[in-house]
CSV table of C-alpha atoms and ligand atoms in Angstrom, one decimal:
chain,number,residue,atom,x,y,z
A,1,MET,CA,0.0,0.0,0.0
A,2,SER,CA,1.5,3.3,-1.0
A,3,PHE,CA,0.5,7.0,-1.3
A,4,LEU,CA,0.5,9.9,-3.6
A,5,VAL,CA,-0.3,13.3,-2.2
A,6,PHE,CA,-1.4,16.5,-4.1
A,7,SER,CA,-2.8,19.8,-3.1
A,8,GLU,CA,-2.3,23.1,-4.9
A,9,ASP,CA,-2.2,24.6,-1.4
A,10,ARG,CA,1.3,23.7,-0.2
A,11,GLU,CA,0.4,23.9,3.5
A,12,LEU,CA,-2.4,21.5,3.0
A,13,ALA,CA,-0.2,19.2,0.9
A,14,PHE,CA,2.3,19.1,3.9
A,15,GLN,CA,-0.6,18.2,6.3
A,16,LEU,CA,-1.6,15.3,4.0
A,17,LEU,CA,2.0,14.2,3.7
A,18,GLY,CA,2.2,14.0,7.5
A,19,LYS,CA,-0.7,11.6,7.6
A,20,ALA,CA,0.4,9.6,4.6
A,21,ARG,CA,3.9,9.2,6.1
A,22,GLU,CA,2.4,8.0,9.4
A,23,LEU,CA,0.3,5.4,7.6
A,24,ALA,CA,3.1,4.4,5.2
A,25,ASP,CA,5.5,3.8,8.1
A,26,LYS,CA,3.1,1.4,9.6
A,27,MET,CA,3.2,-0.7,6.4
A,28,SER,CA,6.8,0.0,5.4
A,29,SER,CA,5.6,1.6,2.2
A,30,GLU,CA,6.3,4.7,0.2
A,31,VAL,CA,4.9,8.2,-0.1
A,32,ALA,CA,5.1,10.2,-3.3
A,33,ALA,CA,3.9,13.8,-3.9
A,34,LEU,CA,3.2,16.0,-6.9
A,35,ALA,CA,4.8,19.3,-6.1
A,36,THR,CA,3.7,22.8,-7.1
A,37,GLY,CA,5.9,25.9,-6.8
A,38,SER,CA,9.6,26.1,-6.1
A,39,ASP,CA,11.6,24.0,-3.7
A,40,PRO,CA,10.3,20.4,-4.3
A,41,GLN,CA,13.0,19.3,-1.8
A,42,GLU,CA,10.7,20.7,1.0
A,43,TYR,CA,8.2,17.9,0.2
A,44,VAL,CA,10.9,15.4,1.0
A,45,CYS,CA,11.6,17.2,4.3
A,46,GLN,CA,7.9,16.9,5.0
A,47,GLY,CA,7.8,13.2,4.5
A,48,ALA,CA,7.8,12.3,0.7
A,49,ASP,CA,10.1,9.6,-0.6
A,50,ARG,CA,9.6,10.7,-4.2
A,51,VAL,CA,8.5,14.1,-5.5
A,52,TYR,CA,7.2,14.7,-9.0
A,53,THR,CA,7.5,18.1,-10.5
A,54,LEU,CA,6.0,19.4,-13.7
A,55,SER,CA,6.5,22.7,-15.5
A,56,GLY,CA,3.5,24.6,-17.0
A,57,LEU,CA,1.1,24.3,-14.1
A,58,ASP,CA,-0.1,27.8,-13.8
A,59,ARG,CA,-3.4,29.2,-12.4
A,60,PHE,CA,-5.7,26.4,-11.4
A,61,ASN,CA,-7.9,24.8,-14.0
A,62,VAL,CA,-9.2,21.3,-13.4
A,63,GLU,CA,-8.1,19.8,-16.8
A,64,PRO,CA,-4.3,20.5,-16.7
A,65,TYR,CA,-4.1,20.0,-13.0
A,66,GLY,CA,-6.2,16.8,-13.2
A,67,THR,CA,-4.1,15.5,-16.1
A,68,ALA,CA,-0.9,16.2,-14.1
A,69,VAL,CA,-2.2,14.2,-11.1
A,70,VAL,CA,-3.3,11.3,-13.3
A,71,GLU,CA,0.2,11.4,-14.9
A,72,ALA,CA,1.8,11.3,-11.4
A,73,VAL,CA,-0.5,8.4,-10.4
A,74,LYS,CA,0.7,6.5,-13.5
A,75,ALA,CA,4.3,7.2,-12.5
A,76,ALA,CA,4.0,6.5,-8.8
A,77,LYS,CA,1.4,3.7,-8.9
A,78,PRO,CA,0.0,4.4,-5.5
A,79,SER,CA,-2.8,2.5,-3.9
A,80,THR,CA,-4.2,5.6,-2.3
A,81,VAL,CA,-4.2,9.2,-3.6
A,82,PHE,CA,-4.7,12.0,-1.0
A,83,ILE,CA,-6.0,15.3,-2.5
A,84,GLY,CA,-6.5,18.5,-0.5
A,85,ALA,CA,-10.2,19.3,-0.4
A,86,THR,CA,-9.9,23.0,-1.1
A,87,LYS,CA,-12.6,24.5,-3.3
A,88,ARG,CA,-10.5,23.5,-6.2
A,89,GLY,CA,-9.5,20.1,-4.8
A,90,LYS,CA,-13.1,19.1,-4.3
A,91,GLU,CA,-13.5,19.5,-8.0
A,92,LEU,CA,-10.2,17.9,-8.8
A,93,ALA,CA,-10.6,14.7,-6.8
A,94,PRO,CA,-13.7,13.3,-8.6
A,95,TRP,CA,-12.2,14.5,-11.9
A,96,VAL,CA,-9.0,12.4,-11.3
A,97,ALA,CA,-11.0,9.4,-10.0
A,98,SER,CA,-13.3,9.4,-13.0
A,99,SER,CA,-10.3,9.8,-15.4
A,100,LEU,CA,-8.8,6.7,-13.8
A,101,GLY,CA,-12.1,4.9,-13.5
A,102,VAL,CA,-11.6,4.4,-9.7
A,103,GLY,CA,-13.4,5.2,-6.5
A,104,CYS,CA,-13.5,8.6,-4.8
A,105,MET,CA,-14.3,9.5,-1.2
A,106,ASN,CA,-14.5,13.3,-1.1
A,107,GLU,CA,-14.2,15.6,2.0
A,108,CYS,CA,-13.3,13.0,4.6
A,109,SER,CA,-12.5,14.0,8.1
A,110,GLY,CA,-10.1,11.2,9.2
A,111,VAL,CA,-8.4,8.1,8.0
A,112,GLU,CA,-6.9,5.0,9.7
A,113,LEU,CA,-5.6,1.6,8.8
A,114,LYS,CA,-8.0,-1.1,9.9
A,115,ASP,CA,-7.2,-4.8,9.2
A,116,GLY,CA,-4.8,-3.7,6.5
A,117,LYS,CA,-7.5,-1.5,4.8
A,118,ILE,CA,-7.7,2.2,4.5
A,119,VAL,CA,-10.9,3.3,6.3
A,120,VAL,CA,-12.0,6.9,6.2
A,121,GLU,CA,-14.4,8.9,8.3
A,122,ARG,CA,-17.0,11.3,6.7
A,123,LEU,CA,-19.7,13.4,8.2
A,124,THR,CA,-23.2,12.3,7.0
A,125,TYR,CA,-26.8,13.3,7.5
A,126,GLY,CA,-26.0,17.0,7.6
A,127,GLY,CA,-23.1,16.4,10.0
A,128,SER,CA,-25.1,14.6,12.7
A,129,ASN,CA,-23.3,11.3,12.1
A,130,VAL,CA,-19.9,10.0,11.2
A,131,ALA,CA,-19.7,7.2,8.6
A,132,GLU,CA,-16.8,4.9,8.2
A,133,GLU,CA,-16.1,4.0,4.6
A,134,THR,CA,-13.6,2.0,2.7
A,135,SER,CA,-13.1,1.5,-1.0
A,136,THR,CA,-12.5,-1.6,-3.1
A,137,SER,CA,-10.8,0.2,-6.0
A,138,ILE,CA,-7.0,0.5,-6.4
A,139,PRO,CA,-6.1,3.2,-6.4
A,140,THR,CA,-8.7,5.1,-4.4
A,141,VAL,CA,-8.9,8.9,-4.4
A,142,ILE,CA,-9.6,10.5,-1.0
A,143,SER,CA,-9.8,14.2,-0.3
A,144,PHE,CA,-9.4,16.0,3.1
A,145,PRO,CA,-10.1,19.6,4.0
A,146,PRO,CA,-7.4,21.7,5.7
A,147,ARG,CA,-6.4,21.0,9.3
A,148,CYS,CA,-7.5,17.4,9.5
A,149,PHE,CA,-3.9,16.4,10.1
A,150,GLU,CA,-0.8,18.0,11.5
A,151,LYS,CA,2.2,18.5,9.2
A,152,LEU,CA,5.5,17.0,10.3
A,153,GLU,CA,8.4,18.9,11.5
A,154,SER,CA,10.6,19.7,8.5
A,155,VAL,CA,13.7,17.5,8.7
A,156,GLU,CA,16.5,16.6,6.3
A,157,ARG,CA,15.6,13.2,4.7
A,158,SER,CA,16.7,11.5,1.6
A,159,GLY,CA,14.2,11.4,-1.3
A,160,LYS,CA,14.1,11.7,-5.1
A,161,VAL,CA,12.8,14.6,-7.2
A,162,VAL,CA,11.6,13.4,-10.6
A,163,GLU,CA,10.5,15.7,-13.4
A,164,LEU,CA,7.5,14.5,-15.3
A,165,GLU,CA,7.7,15.2,-18.9
A,166,MET,CA,4.4,15.8,-20.6
A,167,ASN,CA,2.4,18.4,-22.5
A,168,LEU,CA,-0.6,19.6,-20.5
A,169,PRO,CA,-3.9,19.9,-22.3
A,170,GLU,CA,-5.3,23.3,-23.2
A,171,PRO,CA,-8.2,23.8,-20.8
A,172,ARG,CA,-11.6,23.8,-22.6
A,173,VAL,CA,-13.0,26.3,-20.1
A,174,LYS,CA,-11.4,29.7,-20.6
A,175,VAL,CA,-11.4,32.3,-17.9
A,176,VAL,CA,-12.6,35.5,-19.5
A,177,GLU,CA,-12.4,37.9,-16.5
A,178,ARG,CA,-11.2,37.8,-12.9
A,179,ARG,CA,-12.6,40.1,-10.3
A,180,GLU,CA,-11.2,40.3,-6.8
A,181,LYS,CA,-13.6,39.4,-4.1
A,182,PRO,CA,-13.5,41.8,-1.1
A,183,LYS,CA,-11.3,40.1,1.5
A,184,SER,CA,-13.0,39.1,4.7
A,185,LYS,CA,-11.5,40.5,7.8
A,186,ALA,CA,-12.1,37.2,9.6
A,187,ASP,CA,-10.0,34.1,9.1
A,188,LEU,CA,-12.3,31.7,10.8
A,189,GLU,CA,-10.7,28.5,9.8
A,190,SER,CA,-7.5,29.3,11.7
A,191,ALA,CA,-9.0,31.4,14.5
A,192,SER,CA,-8.3,30.1,18.0
A,193,ILE,CA,-11.3,32.0,19.5
A,194,ILE,CA,-14.6,32.7,17.8
A,195,VAL,CA,-17.6,34.5,19.0
A,196,SER,CA,-20.6,33.8,16.8
A,197,ALA,CA,-23.9,35.5,16.1
A,198,GLY,CA,-27.2,33.8,15.4
A,199,ARG,CA,-30.7,35.1,14.9
A,200,GLY,CA,-30.9,36.0,18.5
A,201,PHE,CA,-29.5,39.3,17.3
A,202,LYS,CA,-32.3,41.6,16.2
A,203,ALA,CA,-30.4,44.2,14.2
A,204,LYS,CA,-27.0,44.5,12.4
A,205,GLU,CA,-25.9,47.3,14.7
A,206,ASP,CA,-26.3,45.0,17.7
A,207,LEU,CA,-23.3,43.0,16.4
A,208,ARG,CA,-21.2,45.7,18.1
A,209,LEU,CA,-21.9,43.7,21.3
A,210,LEU,CA,-19.9,40.8,19.7
A,211,GLU,CA,-17.2,43.2,18.4
A,212,GLU,CA,-16.7,44.6,21.9
A,213,ILE,CA,-16.2,41.2,23.6
A,214,ALA,CA,-14.2,40.0,20.6
A,215,GLU,CA,-11.7,42.8,21.0
A,216,ILE,CA,-11.1,42.0,24.6
A,217,ILE,CA,-10.6,38.3,24.2
A,218,GLY,CA,-8.9,38.4,20.8
A,219,ALA,CA,-11.6,36.6,19.0
A,220,GLN,CA,-12.7,36.5,15.4
A,221,ILE,CA,-16.4,37.0,14.6
A,222,GLY,CA,-18.5,34.3,12.9
A,223,CYS,CA,-22.2,33.8,12.5
A,224,THR,CA,-24.9,31.3,11.4
A,225,ARG,CA,-26.0,31.0,7.8
A,226,PRO,CA,-29.2,33.2,8.1
A,227,ILE,CA,-27.2,36.1,9.5
A,228,SER,CA,-24.9,35.9,6.4
A,229,ALA,CA,-26.8,34.4,3.5
A,230,ASP,CA,-30.3,35.7,4.3
A,231,LEU,CA,-29.6,39.0,6.1
A,232,GLY,CA,-26.3,39.8,4.5
A,233,TRP,CA,-24.8,41.2,7.8
A,234,MET,CA,-21.5,39.2,7.4
A,235,ASP,CA,-19.8,37.7,4.4
A,236,GLN,CA,-19.1,34.2,5.7
A,237,TRP,CA,-20.8,31.8,8.0
A,238,VAL,CA,-19.9,28.7,10.1
A,239,GLY,CA,-21.4,25.3,9.4
A,240,ILE,CA,-21.6,22.5,7.0
A,241,SER,CA,-22.2,24.7,4.0
A,242,GLY,CA,-19.9,27.4,5.4
A,243,LYS,CA,-16.6,27.4,7.2
A,244,LYS,CA,-15.6,24.4,9.4
A,245,VAL,CA,-13.8,25.8,12.4
A,246,LYS,CA,-11.6,24.3,15.0
A,247,PRO,CA,-11.0,27.0,17.7
A,248,SER,CA,-10.0,26.4,21.3
A,249,LEU,CA,-13.0,28.4,22.3
A,250,TYR,CA,-16.3,28.9,20.4
A,251,VAL,CA,-18.9,31.2,21.9
A,252,ALA,CA,-22.3,30.8,20.2
A,253,CYS,CA,-24.6,33.8,20.9
A,254,GLY,CA,-28.3,33.6,20.1
A,255,VAL,CA,-27.6,30.4,18.0
A,256,SER,CA,-30.1,27.6,18.1
A,257,GLY,CA,-27.7,24.8,17.3
A,258,THR,CA,-29.1,23.1,14.3
A,259,ILE,CA,-27.1,20.1,12.9
A,260,GLN,CA,-25.9,22.2,9.9
A,261,HIS,CA,-24.3,24.7,12.2
A,262,VAL,CA,-23.0,22.2,14.7
A,263,ALA,CA,-21.3,20.2,11.9
A,264,GLY,CA,-19.0,23.2,11.5
A,265,ILE,CA,-18.1,23.6,15.1
A,266,ARG,CA,-17.9,20.0,16.4
A,267,ASP,CA,-14.1,20.1,16.5
A,268,SER,CA,-14.0,23.2,18.8
A,269,GLN,CA,-12.2,22.4,22.1
A,270,ILE,CA,-14.7,24.3,24.3
A,271,ILE,CA,-18.1,25.5,23.2
A,272,VAL,CA,-20.0,28.1,25.2
A,273,SER,CA,-23.6,29.0,24.4
A,274,ILE,CA,-25.7,32.0,25.3
A,275,ASN,CA,-29.3,31.4,24.4
A,276,SER,CA,-32.5,32.6,26.2
A,277,ASP,CA,-34.3,29.3,25.4
A,278,GLU,CA,-33.3,26.6,28.0
A,279,GLY,CA,-34.4,23.9,25.5
A,280,ALA,CA,-32.2,25.2,22.6
A,281,GLY,CA,-30.2,22.4,21.0
A,282,ILE,CA,-27.0,24.4,21.3
A,283,HIS,CA,-27.0,24.0,25.1
A,284,GLY,CA,-27.0,20.2,24.7
A,285,ILE,CA,-23.6,20.3,22.8
A,286,SER,CA,-22.0,23.0,24.9
A,287,ASP,CA,-19.4,22.6,27.6
A,288,TYR,CA,-20.8,25.7,29.3
A,289,SER,CA,-24.3,27.1,28.8
A,290,ILE,CA,-25.7,30.4,29.8
A,291,VAL,CA,-29.5,30.6,29.6
A,292,GLY,CA,-30.0,34.3,29.1
A,293,ASP,CA,-30.5,37.2,26.8
A,294,VAL,CA,-27.5,38.1,24.6
A,295,TYR,CA,-28.5,41.8,25.1
A,296,GLU,CA,-27.9,41.4,28.9
A,297,VAL,CA,-25.3,38.6,29.1
A,298,LEU,CA,-22.8,40.0,26.5
A,299,PRO,CA,-22.5,43.5,28.0
A,300,ALA,CA,-22.1,42.0,31.5
A,301,LEU,CA,-19.4,39.6,30.3
A,302,THR,CA,-17.6,42.3,28.4
A,303,LYS,CA,-17.7,44.5,31.5
A,304,ALA,CA,-16.4,41.7,33.7
A,305,LEU,CA,-13.6,40.7,31.3
A,306,SER,CA,-12.5,44.3,30.7
A,307,GLU,CA,-12.2,44.8,34.4
A,308,ARG,CA,-10.1,41.7,34.7
A,309,ALA,CA,-8.0,42.8,31.7
B,1,LIG,C1,-28.7,22.6,3.1
B,1,LIG,C2,-28.6,23.5,4.3
B,1,LIG,C3,-27.4,23.9,4.7
B,1,LIG,C4,-27.2,24.7,5.8
B,1,LIG,N1,-26.0,25.1,6.2
B,1,LIG,C5,-25.9,25.9,7.4
B,1,LIG,C6,-24.6,26.2,7.8
B,1,LIG,O1,-23.6,25.8,7.3
B,1,LIG,N2,-24.5,27.0,8.9
B,1,LIG,C7,-25.6,27.4,9.6
B,1,LIG,O2,-25.5,28.1,10.6
B,1,LIG,N3,-26.8,27.1,9.2
B,1,LIG,C8,-27.0,26.4,8.1
B,1,LIG,N4,-28.2,26.1,7.6
B,1,LIG,C9,-29.4,26.7,8.3
B,1,LIG,C10,-29.8,26.0,9.6
B,1,LIG,O3,-30.7,24.9,9.2
B,1,LIG,C11,-30.5,26.9,10.5
B,1,LIG,O4,-31.6,27.5,9.9
B,1,LIG,C12,-29.6,28.0,11.1
B,1,LIG,O5,-28.4,27.4,11.6
B,1,LIG,C13,-30.3,28.7,12.3
B,1,LIG,O6,-29.6,29.8,12.5
B,1,LIG,P1,-29.8,30.6,13.9
B,1,LIG,O7,-29.4,29.6,15.0
B,1,LIG,O8,-29.1,31.9,13.8
B,1,LIG,O9,-31.3,30.9,14.0
B,1,LIG,P2,-32.5,30.3,14.8
B,1,LIG,O10,-32.6,28.8,14.5
B,1,LIG,O11,-33.7,31.1,14.5
B,1,LIG,O12,-32.1,30.4,16.3
B,1,LIG,C14,-32.1,31.7,17.0
B,1,LIG,C15,-31.8,31.3,18.4
B,1,LIG,O13,-31.6,32.5,19.1
B,1,LIG,C16,-32.2,32.4,20.4
B,1,LIG,N5,-32.5,33.8,20.8
B,1,LIG,C17,-33.5,34.6,20.4
B,1,LIG,N6,-33.4,35.8,21.0
B,1,LIG,C18,-32.4,35.7,21.8
B,1,LIG,C19,-31.8,36.6,22.8
B,1,LIG,N7,-32.2,37.9,22.9
B,1,LIG,N8,-30.8,36.2,23.5
B,1,LIG,C20,-30.3,34.9,23.4
B,1,LIG,N9,-30.8,34.0,22.6
B,1,LIG,C21,-31.8,34.4,21.8
B,1,LIG,C22,-33.5,31.6,20.2
B,1,LIG,O14,-33.8,30.9,21.4
B,1,LIG,C23,-33.0,30.6,19.1
B,1,LIG,O15,-32.5,29.4,19.7
B,1,LIG,C24,-28.4,25.2,6.5
B,1,LIG,C25,-29.6,24.8,6.1
B,1,LIG,C26,-29.8,24.0,5.0
B,1,LIG,C27,-31.1,23.5,4.6
């Protein structure tokens, strides 16, 4: 059993390499990677035995990138292909699997070796359950979002860098225009503290209550989907269809705790909820619950914390 790792996001590629290396070591097998950018040797330091490089990979387009991964699969002959489930990777993984005529398990949250088989974990039923899945095809393509695994410490190792020689296809989809999206101030995926707003907030201006407490505790501000997608008060939300977060502290304010929201916060270390309804689902999954009105609790908390600070 051997591995090939690819992500156009180098940091994510290194995280996947860390996990592939751990599994390969258990089976005394090999890890290969398809590298992008300069310094392919760093992939070796991060756990790869063999690194494939290819010139001509420019801005992402699924056809040339997919063709490059397929070519790397043909060269490395792995039994398992790990792909980073970025927005692009989620399109790339099934493209590669279908080109190879093999199985694909997209957006998994974990992987282990069980009885000599690769078994993945995936959230199902809107995030309320975790399914264990395995594939019968060789190779199998599996994608993982960022931060499922830790990257290894970069150490000098011996490994081979091999240049793939091939002509990449002209993409059939042409980009006619690029417009920059306004950058969001919050980087929720890597935030270590998040305070989040739900429909318990009655007006956009009231979000200042969150901003005040966020400033004191050094938090990023998140929200539920209705606050963002329906009301347009913020540009990104937390949950199964939004950002999946992994902070050490998540404070849900006026959030009911539906499975779609909880699926995005389940990896938080500590969840605190503030909700006036004692029966709200969010209290059931919280480490600390405050049954109360956000308009009273947040100013009181902010005052107490600023006095301590
Ligand atoms: C396919 C699909 C995908 C979805 N994906 C997501 C997703 O990724 N993320 C997401 O968040 N949602 C998602 N949703 C929506 C989700 O189902 C819920 O509708 C949403 O999470 C509810 O948001 P909420 O908690 O802000 O609002 P509500 O469910 O209306 O809850 C508001 C809560 O605030 C409390 N409250 C009211 N006033 C106060 C007060 N003054 N003080 C304290 N508490 C108060 C109430 O008791 C209530 O519990 C998705 C839905 C679908 C169908």
